[in-house]
Amino acid sequence: MNLRKPLIAAAAFAAIAAPAAYAHRAWLLPSSTIVSGTDNWVTVDAAASNEVFFFDHRPLAALPTVTQPDGTEGKVENHAVGKFRATFDLHLTQQGTYRLSILNEGVFGSYKLNGETRQLPRGTTTATLAAAIPAGATDVQTAEVVSRNETFITQGAPTDTVFKTSGRGIELVPVTHPNDLIAGEGATFKFLLDGKPGANLKVVAIPGGIRYRDGLHQIDARTDAEGKVTIKWPTPGMYWLNVVPDGGPAMEGPPPAGAQPQRRVAYITTLEVLAP
């Protein structure tokens, strides 16, 4: 049974913009982020779109990793990929908070060989980059990408086991638990960049339903020196939250010609804000 209000009063834990850099917004949309009981299912849509949470571009075909409340790896079920969206189910068998995460990490780019422009092989990493560029190649353009797309689902009382960080890219460290968000109240999230406080990161939050209103109703903010940002939610609903370095390079498209090797990092999450 879904809960109208979160069961979070007992413990506080801790969690984030649509930069012009994104040609399309990628997202994971759970049917619910907070449920009661001991044996529930949640369905998740996964897509990239022009509008938040509206299927109009392409599916996110990658299978997300599942971290269960006890820290072990779980699995998604009934994964299906359609023309505009992918869907899958998550069976909740443990009490606490689950994390669904798609990590996009690798190196992409291009080079010229014998007058022909070629793309780096899919799956190239920093460790395999040198081997992926043949002798005699010129005009080499590369960019390392570390981007995360996550969402959190809690059955029963929220827990914080799933928030262990890896020290790579932008990561969320809870101050306010991402499943404890109430309209009219402020929520504070802390972000790390490569394991250190992510100062002056650009944070954007956009509520769903933009197809049916005139404006984005976008919330713009920046992290402070400790990587923290506080957002006050104006209305209940699902929010798309994106965090990127200020002035960072675009996440889509090839690196600009003649540019030095780039590093592109980003963090995306979907958050559910409940009515007070």
mmCIF file with all atom_site columns, C-alpha atoms in Angstrom, residues 19-235:
data_model
loop_
_atom_site.group_PDB
_atom_site.id
_atom_site.type_symbol
_atom_site.label_atom_id
_atom_site.label_alt_id
_atom_site.label_comp_id
_atom_site.label_asym_id
_atom_site.label_entity_id
_atom_site.label_seq_id
_atom_site.pdbx_PDB_ins_code
_atom_site.Cartn_x
_atom_site.Cartn_y
_atom_site.Cartn_z
_atom_site.occupancy
_atom_site.B_iso_or_equiv
_atom_site.pdbx_formal_charge
_atom_site.auth_seq_id
_atom_site.auth_comp_id
_atom_site.auth_asym_id
_atom_site.auth_atom_id
_atom_site.pdbx_PDB_model_num
ATOM 1   C CA . PRO A 1 19  ? 21.380 22.635 -18.044 1.00 0.00 ? 19  PRO A CA 1
ATOM 2   C CA . ALA A 1 20  ? 21.261 23.786 -21.571 1.00 0.00 ? 20  ALA A CA 1
ATOM 3   C CA . ALA A 1 21  ? 24.111 21.311 -21.980 1.00 0.00 ? 21  ALA A CA 1
ATOM 4   C CA . TYR A 1 22  ? 21.595 18.469 -22.292 1.00 0.00 ? 22  TYR A CA 1
ATOM 5   C CA . ALA A 1 23  ? 19.902 18.067 -25.604 1.00 0.00 ? 23  ALA A CA 1
ATOM 6   C CA . HIS A 1 24  ? 17.501 15.630 -23.922 1.00 0.00 ? 24  HIS A CA 1
ATOM 7   C CA . ARG A 1 25  ? 16.755 14.937 -20.292 1.00 0.00 ? 25  ARG A CA 1
ATOM 8   C CA . ALA A 1 26  ? 17.306 11.357 -19.179 1.00 0.00 ? 26  ALA A CA 1
ATOM 9   C CA . TRP A 1 27  ? 15.259 10.052 -16.272 1.00 0.00 ? 27  TRP A CA 1
ATOM 10  C CA . LEU A 1 28  ? 14.070 7.128  -14.212 1.00 0.00 ? 28  LEU A CA 1
ATOM 11  C CA . LEU A 1 29  ? 10.459 7.484  -13.052 1.00 0.00 ? 29  LEU A CA 1
ATOM 12  C CA . PRO A 1 30  ? 9.230  5.104  -10.324 1.00 0.00 ? 30  PRO A CA 1
ATOM 13  C CA . SER A 1 31  ? 5.511  4.524  -9.882  1.00 0.00 ? 31  SER A CA 1
ATOM 14  C CA . SER A 1 32  ? 6.087  5.320  -6.213  1.00 0.00 ? 32  SER A CA 1
ATOM 15  C CA . THR A 1 33  ? 9.137  6.092  -4.091  1.00 0.00 ? 33  THR A CA 1
ATOM 16  C CA . ILE A 1 34  ? 7.656  5.388  -0.649  1.00 0.00 ? 34  ILE A CA 1
ATOM 17  C CA . VAL A 1 35  ? 5.570  2.348  0.267   1.00 0.00 ? 35  VAL A CA 1
ATOM 18  C CA . SER A 1 36  ? 4.470  0.586  3.435   1.00 0.00 ? 36  SER A CA 1
ATOM 19  C CA . GLY A 1 37  ? 4.175  -3.130 4.107   1.00 0.00 ? 37  GLY A CA 1
ATOM 20  C CA . THR A 1 38  ? 6.693  -5.899 3.571   1.00 0.00 ? 38  THR A CA 1
ATOM 21  C CA . ASP A 1 39  ? 6.216  -7.174 0.007   1.00 0.00 ? 39  ASP A CA 1
ATOM 22  C CA . ASN A 1 40  ? 5.625  -4.564 -2.715  1.00 0.00 ? 40  ASN A CA 1
ATOM 23  C CA . TRP A 1 41  ? 6.360  -4.071 -6.402  1.00 0.00 ? 41  TRP A CA 1
ATOM 24  C CA . VAL A 1 42  ? 7.329  -0.777 -8.019  1.00 0.00 ? 42  VAL A CA 1
ATOM 25  C CA . THR A 1 43  ? 7.324  -0.175 -11.791 1.00 0.00 ? 43  THR A CA 1
ATOM 26  C CA . VAL A 1 44  ? 9.902  2.187  -13.297 1.00 0.00 ? 44  VAL A CA 1
ATOM 27  C CA . ASP A 1 45  ? 9.891  3.983  -16.670 1.00 0.00 ? 45  ASP A CA 1
ATOM 28  C CA . ALA A 1 46  ? 13.296 4.904  -18.142 1.00 0.00 ? 46  ALA A CA 1
ATOM 29  C CA . ALA A 1 47  ? 13.669 7.340  -21.037 1.00 0.00 ? 47  ALA A CA 1
ATOM 30  C CA . ALA A 1 48  ? 15.294 10.474 -22.460 1.00 0.00 ? 48  ALA A CA 1
ATOM 31  C CA . SER A 1 49  ? 12.935 13.187 -23.611 1.00 0.00 ? 49  SER A CA 1
ATOM 32  C CA . ASN A 1 50  ? 12.532 16.843 -24.531 1.00 0.00 ? 50  ASN A CA 1
ATOM 33  C CA . GLU A 1 51  ? 10.042 17.244 -21.718 1.00 0.00 ? 51  GLU A CA 1
ATOM 34  C CA . VAL A 1 52  ? 10.447 15.866 -18.219 1.00 0.00 ? 52  VAL A CA 1
ATOM 35  C CA . PHE A 1 53  ? 8.747  12.513 -17.687 1.00 0.00 ? 53  PHE A CA 1
ATOM 36  C CA . PHE A 1 54  ? 7.059  12.505 -21.110 1.00 0.00 ? 54  PHE A CA 1
ATOM 37  C CA . PHE A 1 55  ? 7.871  9.824  -23.681 1.00 0.00 ? 55  PHE A CA 1
ATOM 38  C CA . ASP A 1 56  ? 8.898  11.628 -26.858 1.00 0.00 ? 56  ASP A CA 1
ATOM 39  C CA . HIS A 1 57  ? 12.474 10.673 -27.764 1.00 0.00 ? 57  HIS A CA 1
ATOM 40  C CA . ARG A 1 58  ? 14.160 7.370  -26.858 1.00 0.00 ? 58  ARG A CA 1
ATOM 41  C CA . PRO A 1 59  ? 14.281 4.674  -24.165 1.00 0.00 ? 59  PRO A CA 1
ATOM 42  C CA . LEU A 1 60  ? 17.106 4.213  -21.673 1.00 0.00 ? 60  LEU A CA 1
ATOM 43  C CA . ALA A 1 61  ? 17.904 0.635  -22.582 1.00 0.00 ? 61  ALA A CA 1
ATOM 44  C CA . ALA A 1 62  ? 20.660 0.088  -20.024 1.00 0.00 ? 62  ALA A CA 1
ATOM 45  C CA . LEU A 1 63  ? 19.782 -2.147 -17.075 1.00 0.00 ? 63  LEU A CA 1
ATOM 46  C CA . PRO A 1 64  ? 20.194 -0.227 -13.821 1.00 0.00 ? 64  PRO A CA 1
ATOM 47  C CA . THR A 1 65  ? 22.076 -1.669 -10.898 1.00 0.00 ? 65  THR A CA 1
ATOM 48  C CA . VAL A 1 66  ? 20.035 -2.215 -7.755  1.00 0.00 ? 66  VAL A CA 1
ATOM 49  C CA . THR A 1 67  ? 21.465 -1.728 -4.279  1.00 0.00 ? 67  THR A CA 1
ATOM 50  C CA . GLN A 1 68  ? 19.219 -3.221 -1.608  1.00 0.00 ? 68  GLN A CA 1
ATOM 51  C CA . PRO A 1 69  ? 18.816 -1.867 1.939   1.00 0.00 ? 69  PRO A CA 1
ATOM 52  C CA . ASP A 1 70  ? 21.228 -4.479 3.331   1.00 0.00 ? 70  ASP A CA 1
ATOM 53  C CA . GLY A 1 71  ? 23.914 -3.364 0.830   1.00 0.00 ? 71  GLY A CA 1
ATOM 54  C CA . THR A 1 72  ? 23.672 -6.416 -1.403  1.00 0.00 ? 72  THR A CA 1
ATOM 55  C CA . GLU A 1 73  ? 22.992 -6.222 -5.129  1.00 0.00 ? 73  GLU A CA 1
ATOM 56  C CA . GLY A 1 74  ? 19.431 -6.817 -6.230  1.00 0.00 ? 74  GLY A CA 1
ATOM 57  C CA . LYS A 1 75  ? 17.895 -7.194 -9.663  1.00 0.00 ? 75  LYS A CA 1
ATOM 58  C CA . VAL A 1 76  ? 15.174 -5.688 -11.810 1.00 0.00 ? 76  VAL A CA 1
ATOM 59  C CA . GLU A 1 77  ? 12.516 -7.908 -13.369 1.00 0.00 ? 77  GLU A CA 1
ATOM 60  C CA . ASN A 1 78  ? 10.353 -7.780 -16.508 1.00 0.00 ? 78  ASN A CA 1
ATOM 61  C CA . HIS A 1 79  ? 12.748 -5.442 -18.323 1.00 0.00 ? 79  HIS A CA 1
ATOM 62  C CA . ALA A 1 80  ? 11.325 -4.347 -21.674 1.00 0.00 ? 80  ALA A CA 1
ATOM 63  C CA . VAL A 1 81  ? 12.569 -1.759 -24.182 1.00 0.00 ? 81  VAL A CA 1
ATOM 64  C CA . GLY A 1 82  ? 10.099 -0.009 -26.456 1.00 0.00 ? 82  GLY A CA 1
ATOM 65  C CA . LYS A 1 83  ? 10.325 2.746  -29.005 1.00 0.00 ? 83  LYS A CA 1
ATOM 66  C CA . PHE A 1 84  ? 10.142 5.639  -26.551 1.00 0.00 ? 84  PHE A CA 1
ATOM 67  C CA . ARG A 1 85  ? 10.738 4.124  -23.122 1.00 0.00 ? 85  ARG A CA 1
ATOM 68  C CA . ALA A 1 86  ? 12.057 1.134  -21.230 1.00 0.00 ? 86  ALA A CA 1
ATOM 69  C CA . THR A 1 87  ? 10.169 -0.328 -18.277 1.00 0.00 ? 87  THR A CA 1
ATOM 70  C CA . PHE A 1 88  ? 11.068 -2.713 -15.489 1.00 0.00 ? 88  PHE A CA 1
ATOM 71  C CA . ASP A 1 89  ? 9.799  -3.847 -12.107 1.00 0.00 ? 89  ASP A CA 1
ATOM 72  C CA . LEU A 1 90  ? 11.491 -3.884 -8.725  1.00 0.00 ? 90  LEU A CA 1
ATOM 73  C CA . HIS A 1 91  ? 10.353 -6.415 -6.115  1.00 0.00 ? 91  HIS A CA 1
ATOM 74  C CA . LEU A 1 92  ? 10.758 -4.964 -2.617  1.00 0.00 ? 92  LEU A CA 1
ATOM 75  C CA . THR A 1 93  ? 11.497 -7.778 -0.185  1.00 0.00 ? 93  THR A CA 1
ATOM 76  C CA . GLN A 1 94  ? 13.558 -5.863 2.387   1.00 0.00 ? 94  GLN A CA 1
ATOM 77  C CA . GLN A 1 95  ? 12.698 -3.014 4.704   1.00 0.00 ? 95  GLN A CA 1
ATOM 78  C CA . GLY A 1 96  ? 14.535 0.238  4.004   1.00 0.00 ? 96  GLY A CA 1
ATOM 79  C CA . THR A 1 97  ? 15.854 2.257  1.068   1.00 0.00 ? 97  THR A CA 1
ATOM 80  C CA . TYR A 1 98  ? 16.781 0.865  -2.379  1.00 0.00 ? 98  TYR A CA 1
ATOM 81  C CA . ARG A 1 99  ? 18.960 2.675  -4.933  1.00 0.00 ? 99  ARG A CA 1
ATOM 82  C CA . LEU A 1 100 ? 18.470 2.289  -8.704  1.00 0.00 ? 100 LEU A CA 1
ATOM 83  C CA . SER A 1 101 ? 21.462 3.599  -10.640 1.00 0.00 ? 101 SER A CA 1
ATOM 84  C CA . ILE A 1 102 ? 22.638 3.808  -14.256 1.00 0.00 ? 102 ILE A CA 1
ATOM 85  C CA . LEU A 1 103 ? 26.331 4.687  -14.437 1.00 0.00 ? 103 LEU A CA 1
ATOM 86  C CA . ASN A 1 104 ? 27.588 5.943  -17.790 1.00 0.00 ? 104 ASN A CA 1
ATOM 87  C CA . GLU A 1 105 ? 31.366 5.842  -17.594 1.00 0.00 ? 105 GLU A CA 1
ATOM 88  C CA . GLY A 1 106 ? 33.925 5.708  -20.397 1.00 0.00 ? 106 GLY A CA 1
ATOM 89  C CA . VAL A 1 107 ? 35.733 7.629  -23.122 1.00 0.00 ? 107 VAL A CA 1
ATOM 90  C CA . PHE A 1 108 ? 34.238 8.702  -26.433 1.00 0.00 ? 108 PHE A CA 1
ATOM 91  C CA . GLY A 1 109 ? 35.637 10.708 -29.299 1.00 0.00 ? 109 GLY A CA 1
ATOM 92  C CA . SER A 1 110 ? 37.036 10.474 -32.803 1.00 0.00 ? 110 SER A CA 1
ATOM 93  C CA . TYR A 1 111 ? 40.208 10.528 -34.885 1.00 0.00 ? 111 TYR A CA 1
ATOM 94  C CA . LYS A 1 112 ? 41.236 10.758 -38.527 1.00 0.00 ? 112 LYS A CA 1
ATOM 95  C CA . LEU A 1 113 ? 43.065 7.977  -40.322 1.00 0.00 ? 113 LEU A CA 1
ATOM 96  C CA . ASN A 1 114 ? 43.922 8.059  -44.028 1.00 0.00 ? 114 ASN A CA 1
ATOM 97  C CA . GLY A 1 115 ? 41.616 11.034 -44.474 1.00 0.00 ? 115 GLY A CA 1
ATOM 98  C CA . GLU A 1 116 ? 38.639 9.262  -42.897 1.00 0.00 ? 116 GLU A CA 1
ATOM 99  C CA . THR A 1 117 ? 37.029 10.272 -39.583 1.00 0.00 ? 117 THR A CA 1
ATOM 100 C CA . ARG A 1 118 ? 36.422 7.330  -37.264 1.00 0.00 ? 118 ARG A CA 1
ATOM 101 C CA . GLN A 1 119 ? 34.722 7.086  -33.874 1.00 0.00 ? 119 GLN A CA 1
ATOM 102 C CA . LEU A 1 120 ? 36.304 5.423  -30.871 1.00 0.00 ? 120 LEU A CA 1
ATOM 103 C CA . PRO A 1 121 ? 34.871 1.919  -30.263 1.00 0.00 ? 121 PRO A CA 1
ATOM 104 C CA . ARG A 1 122 ? 31.917 1.701  -27.921 1.00 0.00 ? 122 ARG A CA 1
ATOM 105 C CA . GLY A 1 123 ? 33.077 0.724  -24.447 1.00 0.00 ? 123 GLY A CA 1
ATOM 106 C CA . THR A 1 124 ? 36.426 2.496  -24.613 1.00 0.00 ? 124 THR A CA 1
ATOM 107 C CA . THR A 1 125 ? 37.793 3.356  -21.185 1.00 0.00 ? 125 THR A CA 1
ATOM 108 C CA . THR A 1 126 ? 40.726 5.408  -19.971 1.00 0.00 ? 126 THR A CA 1
ATOM 109 C CA . ALA A 1 127 ? 42.628 2.128  -19.563 1.00 0.00 ? 127 ALA A CA 1
ATOM 110 C CA . THR A 1 128 ? 41.977 1.014  -23.161 1.00 0.00 ? 128 THR A CA 1
ATOM 111 C CA . LEU A 1 129 ? 42.140 4.433  -24.857 1.00 0.00 ? 129 LEU A CA 1
ATOM 112 C CA . ALA A 1 130 ? 45.729 4.163  -26.063 1.00 0.00 ? 130 ALA A CA 1
ATOM 113 C CA . ALA A 1 131 ? 45.060 0.789  -27.677 1.00 0.00 ? 131 ALA A CA 1
ATOM 114 C CA . ALA A 1 132 ? 41.884 2.102  -29.319 1.00 0.00 ? 132 ALA A CA 1
ATOM 115 C CA . ILE A 1 133 ? 43.736 4.783  -31.307 1.00 0.00 ? 133 ILE A CA 1
ATOM 116 C CA . PRO A 1 134 ? 45.733 3.269  -34.189 1.00 0.00 ? 134 PRO A CA 1
ATOM 117 C CA . ALA A 1 135 ? 49.211 4.390  -35.158 1.00 0.00 ? 135 ALA A CA 1
ATOM 118 C CA . GLY A 1 136 ? 49.149 7.279  -37.614 1.00 0.00 ? 136 GLY A CA 1
ATOM 119 C CA . ALA A 1 137 ? 45.849 8.671  -36.328 1.00 0.00 ? 137 ALA A CA 1
ATOM 120 C CA . THR A 1 138 ? 45.520 12.466 -36.335 1.00 0.00 ? 138 THR A CA 1
ATOM 121 C CA . ASP A 1 139 ? 43.009 15.011 -35.060 1.00 0.00 ? 139 ASP A CA 1
ATOM 122 C CA . VAL A 1 140 ? 42.281 12.911 -31.993 1.00 0.00 ? 140 VAL A CA 1
ATOM 123 C CA . GLN A 1 141 ? 39.397 14.287 -29.915 1.00 0.00 ? 141 GLN A CA 1
ATOM 124 C CA . THR A 1 142 ? 38.364 12.560 -26.701 1.00 0.00 ? 142 THR A CA 1
ATOM 125 C CA . ALA A 1 143 ? 36.221 13.136 -23.649 1.00 0.00 ? 143 ALA A CA 1
ATOM 126 C CA . GLU A 1 144 ? 35.909 11.076 -20.486 1.00 0.00 ? 144 GLU A CA 1
ATOM 127 C CA . VAL A 1 145 ? 32.353 10.774 -19.202 1.00 0.00 ? 145 VAL A CA 1
ATOM 128 C CA . VAL A 1 146 ? 31.152 9.901  -15.710 1.00 0.00 ? 146 VAL A CA 1
ATOM 129 C CA . SER A 1 147 ? 27.417 10.457 -15.324 1.00 0.00 ? 147 SER A CA 1
ATOM 130 C CA . ARG A 1 148 ? 24.893 8.940  -12.930 1.00 0.00 ? 148 ARG A CA 1
ATOM 131 C CA . ASN A 1 149 ? 21.151 8.631  -13.200 1.00 0.00 ? 149 ASN A CA 1
ATOM 132 C CA . GLU A 1 150 ? 19.592 7.457  -9.944  1.00 0.00 ? 150 GLU A CA 1
ATOM 133 C CA . THR A 1 151 ? 16.402 7.237  -7.963  1.00 0.00 ? 151 THR A CA 1
ATOM 134 C CA . PHE A 1 152 ? 15.585 5.966  -4.492  1.00 0.00 ? 152 PHE A CA 1
ATOM 135 C CA . ILE A 1 153 ? 12.702 3.852  -3.239  1.00 0.00 ? 153 ILE A CA 1
ATOM 136 C CA . THR A 1 154 ? 11.888 3.141  0.412   1.00 0.00 ? 154 THR A CA 1
ATOM 137 C CA . GLN A 1 155 ? 9.765  0.356  1.834   1.00 0.00 ? 155 GLN A CA 1
ATOM 138 C CA . GLY A 1 156 ? 8.894  1.113  5.464   1.00 0.00 ? 156 GLY A CA 1
ATOM 139 C CA . ALA A 1 157 ? 11.334 3.337  7.320   1.00 0.00 ? 157 ALA A CA 1
ATOM 140 C CA . PRO A 1 158 ? 14.195 4.895  5.316   1.00 0.00 ? 158 PRO A CA 1
ATOM 141 C CA . THR A 1 159 ? 17.782 3.716  5.732   1.00 0.00 ? 159 THR A CA 1
ATOM 142 C CA . ASP A 1 160 ? 21.151 5.039  4.533   1.00 0.00 ? 160 ASP A CA 1
ATOM 143 C CA . THR A 1 161 ? 23.121 1.915  3.598   1.00 0.00 ? 161 THR A CA 1
ATOM 144 C CA . VAL A 1 162 ? 22.803 2.583  -0.149  1.00 0.00 ? 162 VAL A CA 1
ATOM 145 C CA . PHE A 1 163 ? 24.562 5.946  0.017   1.00 0.00 ? 163 PHE A CA 1
ATOM 146 C CA . LYS A 1 164 ? 28.138 4.650  0.052   1.00 0.00 ? 164 LYS A CA 1
ATOM 147 C CA . THR A 1 165 ? 30.243 6.656  -2.394  1.00 0.00 ? 165 THR A CA 1
ATOM 148 C CA . SER A 1 166 ? 32.876 5.498  -4.884  1.00 0.00 ? 166 SER A CA 1
ATOM 149 C CA . GLY A 1 167 ? 34.953 8.683  -5.277  1.00 0.00 ? 167 GLY A CA 1
ATOM 150 C CA . ARG A 1 168 ? 34.208 8.903  -9.030  1.00 0.00 ? 168 ARG A CA 1
ATOM 151 C CA . GLY A 1 169 ? 32.185 11.684 -10.617 1.00 0.00 ? 169 GLY A CA 1
ATOM 152 C CA . ILE A 1 170 ? 29.353 13.488 -8.841  1.00 0.00 ? 170 ILE A CA 1
ATOM 153 C CA . GLU A 1 171 ? 27.692 11.587 -5.996  1.00 0.00 ? 171 GLU A CA 1
ATOM 154 C CA . LEU A 1 172 ? 24.945 12.299 -3.499  1.00 0.00 ? 172 LEU A CA 1
ATOM 155 C CA . VAL A 1 173 ? 25.517 12.148 0.247   1.00 0.00 ? 173 VAL A CA 1
ATOM 156 C CA . PRO A 1 174 ? 22.319 12.440 2.271   1.00 0.00 ? 174 PRO A CA 1
ATOM 157 C CA . VAL A 1 175 ? 21.619 15.326 4.593   1.00 0.00 ? 175 VAL A CA 1
ATOM 158 C CA . THR A 1 176 ? 17.881 15.186 4.017   1.00 0.00 ? 176 THR A CA 1
ATOM 159 C CA . HIS A 1 177 ? 16.844 11.724 2.965   1.00 0.00 ? 177 HIS A CA 1
ATOM 160 C CA . PRO A 1 178 ? 15.639 11.762 -0.686  1.00 0.00 ? 178 PRO A CA 1
ATOM 161 C CA . ASN A 1 179 ? 12.493 9.901  0.400   1.00 0.00 ? 179 ASN A CA 1
ATOM 162 C CA . ASP A 1 180 ? 11.642 12.538 3.037   1.00 0.00 ? 180 ASP A CA 1
ATOM 163 C CA . LEU A 1 181 ? 10.624 15.521 0.902   1.00 0.00 ? 181 LEU A CA 1
ATOM 164 C CA . ILE A 1 182 ? 7.570  17.628 1.715   1.00 0.00 ? 182 ILE A CA 1
ATOM 165 C CA . ALA A 1 183 ? 6.133  20.560 -0.277  1.00 0.00 ? 183 ALA A CA 1
ATOM 166 C CA . GLY A 1 184 ? 6.744  23.871 1.461   1.00 0.00 ? 184 GLY A CA 1
ATOM 167 C CA . GLU A 1 185 ? 9.756  22.513 3.351   1.00 0.00 ? 185 GLU A CA 1
ATOM 168 C CA . GLY A 1 186 ? 13.444 22.862 2.559   1.00 0.00 ? 186 GLY A CA 1
ATOM 169 C CA . ALA A 1 187 ? 15.626 19.832 1.835   1.00 0.00 ? 187 ALA A CA 1
ATOM 170 C CA . THR A 1 188 ? 19.412 19.883 1.979   1.00 0.00 ? 188 THR A CA 1
ATOM 171 C CA . PHE A 1 189 ? 21.597 17.676 -0.184  1.00 0.00 ? 189 PHE A CA 1
ATOM 172 C CA . LYS A 1 190 ? 25.376 17.342 -0.281  1.00 0.00 ? 190 LYS A CA 1
ATOM 173 C CA . PHE A 1 191 ? 27.285 16.465 -3.439  1.00 0.00 ? 191 PHE A CA 1
ATOM 174 C CA . LEU A 1 192 ? 30.802 15.142 -3.838  1.00 0.00 ? 192 LEU A CA 1
ATOM 175 C CA . LEU A 1 193 ? 32.957 15.526 -6.949  1.00 0.00 ? 193 LEU A CA 1
ATOM 176 C CA . ASP A 1 194 ? 35.519 12.745 -7.158  1.00 0.00 ? 194 ASP A CA 1
ATOM 177 C CA . GLY A 1 195 ? 35.148 12.168 -3.427  1.00 0.00 ? 195 GLY A CA 1
ATOM 178 C CA . LYS A 1 196 ? 35.588 15.796 -2.359  1.00 0.00 ? 196 LYS A CA 1
ATOM 179 C CA . PRO A 1 197 ? 32.968 18.452 -1.579  1.00 0.00 ? 197 PRO A CA 1
ATOM 180 C CA . GLY A 1 198 ? 31.538 19.606 -4.903  1.00 0.00 ? 198 GLY A CA 1
ATOM 181 C CA . ALA A 1 199 ? 31.674 23.388 -4.474  1.00 0.00 ? 199 ALA A CA 1
ATOM 182 C CA . ASN A 1 200 ? 29.763 25.735 -6.801  1.00 0.00 ? 200 ASN A CA 1
ATOM 183 C CA . LEU A 1 201 ? 28.054 22.961 -8.725  1.00 0.00 ? 201 LEU A CA 1
ATOM 184 C CA . LYS A 1 202 ? 25.057 24.053 -10.787 1.00 0.00 ? 202 LYS A CA 1
ATOM 185 C CA . VAL A 1 203 ? 21.823 22.498 -9.521  1.00 0.00 ? 203 VAL A CA 1
ATOM 186 C CA . VAL A 1 204 ? 18.525 22.539 -11.417 1.00 0.00 ? 204 VAL A CA 1
ATOM 187 C CA . ALA A 1 205 ? 15.211 21.051 -10.347 1.00 0.00 ? 205 ALA A CA 1
ATOM 188 C CA . ILE A 1 206 ? 12.183 20.849 -12.660 1.00 0.00 ? 206 ILE A CA 1
ATOM 189 C CA . PRO A 1 207 ? 8.784  19.499 -11.626 1.00 0.00 ? 207 PRO A CA 1
ATOM 190 C CA . GLY A 1 208 ? 7.068  17.034 -13.954 1.00 0.00 ? 208 GLY A CA 1
ATOM 191 C CA . GLY A 1 209 ? 4.089  18.022 -16.085 1.00 0.00 ? 209 GLY A CA 1
ATOM 192 C CA . ILE A 1 210 ? 5.790  20.795 -18.070 1.00 0.00 ? 210 ILE A CA 1
ATOM 193 C CA . ARG A 1 211 ? 3.888  19.681 -21.183 1.00 0.00 ? 211 ARG A CA 1
ATOM 194 C CA . TYR A 1 212 ? 0.722  21.014 -19.602 1.00 0.00 ? 212 TYR A CA 1
ATOM 195 C CA . ARG A 1 213 ? 1.879  24.416 -18.378 1.00 0.00 ? 213 ARG A CA 1
ATOM 196 C CA . ASP A 1 214 ? 3.461  27.514 -19.900 1.00 0.00 ? 214 ASP A CA 1
ATOM 197 C CA . GLY A 1 215 ? 6.757  27.627 -17.958 1.00 0.00 ? 215 GLY A CA 1
ATOM 198 C CA . LEU A 1 216 ? 9.377  25.162 -16.783 1.00 0.00 ? 216 LEU A CA 1
ATOM 199 C CA . HIS A 1 217 ? 9.013  26.339 -13.181 1.00 0.00 ? 217 HIS A CA 1
ATOM 200 C CA . GLN A 1 218 ? 12.721 25.575 -12.965 1.00 0.00 ? 218 GLN A CA 1
ATOM 201 C CA . ILE A 1 219 ? 14.520 25.974 -9.643  1.00 0.00 ? 219 ILE A CA 1
ATOM 202 C CA . ASP A 1 220 ? 18.160 27.100 -9.994  1.00 0.00 ? 220 ASP A CA 1
ATOM 203 C CA . ALA A 1 221 ? 20.683 26.798 -7.197  1.00 0.00 ? 221 ALA A CA 1
ATOM 204 C CA . ARG A 1 222 ? 24.382 26.237 -6.507  1.00 0.00 ? 222 ARG A CA 1
ATOM 205 C CA . THR A 1 223 ? 26.232 24.174 -3.980  1.00 0.00 ? 223 THR A CA 1
ATOM 206 C CA . ASP A 1 224 ? 28.230 25.962 -1.298  1.00 0.00 ? 224 ASP A CA 1
ATOM 207 C CA . ALA A 1 225 ? 31.874 25.362 -0.341  1.00 0.00 ? 225 ALA A CA 1
ATOM 208 C CA . GLU A 1 226 ? 30.855 22.135 1.422   1.00 0.00 ? 226 GLU A CA 1
ATOM 209 C CA . GLY A 1 227 ? 28.958 20.871 -1.622  1.00 0.00 ? 227 GLY A CA 1
ATOM 210 C CA . LYS A 1 228 ? 25.607 21.498 0.053   1.00 0.00 ? 228 LYS A CA 1
ATOM 211 C CA . VAL A 1 229 ? 22.481 22.979 -1.461  1.00 0.00 ? 229 VAL A CA 1
ATOM 212 C CA . THR A 1 230 ? 19.028 23.567 0.024   1.00 0.00 ? 230 THR A CA 1
ATOM 213 C CA . ILE A 1 231 ? 15.891 23.492 -2.098  1.00 0.00 ? 231 ILE A CA 1
ATOM 214 C CA . LYS A 1 232 ? 12.425 24.459 -0.926  1.00 0.00 ? 232 LYS A CA 1
ATOM 215 C CA . TRP A 1 233 ? 9.792  22.506 -2.859  1.00 0.00 ? 233 TRP A CA 1
ATOM 216 C CA . PRO A 1 234 ? 6.904  24.744 -3.996  1.00 0.00 ? 234 PRO A CA 1
ATOM 217 C CA . THR A 1 235 ? 4.442  21.965 -4.829  1.00 0.00 ? 235 THR A CA 1
#
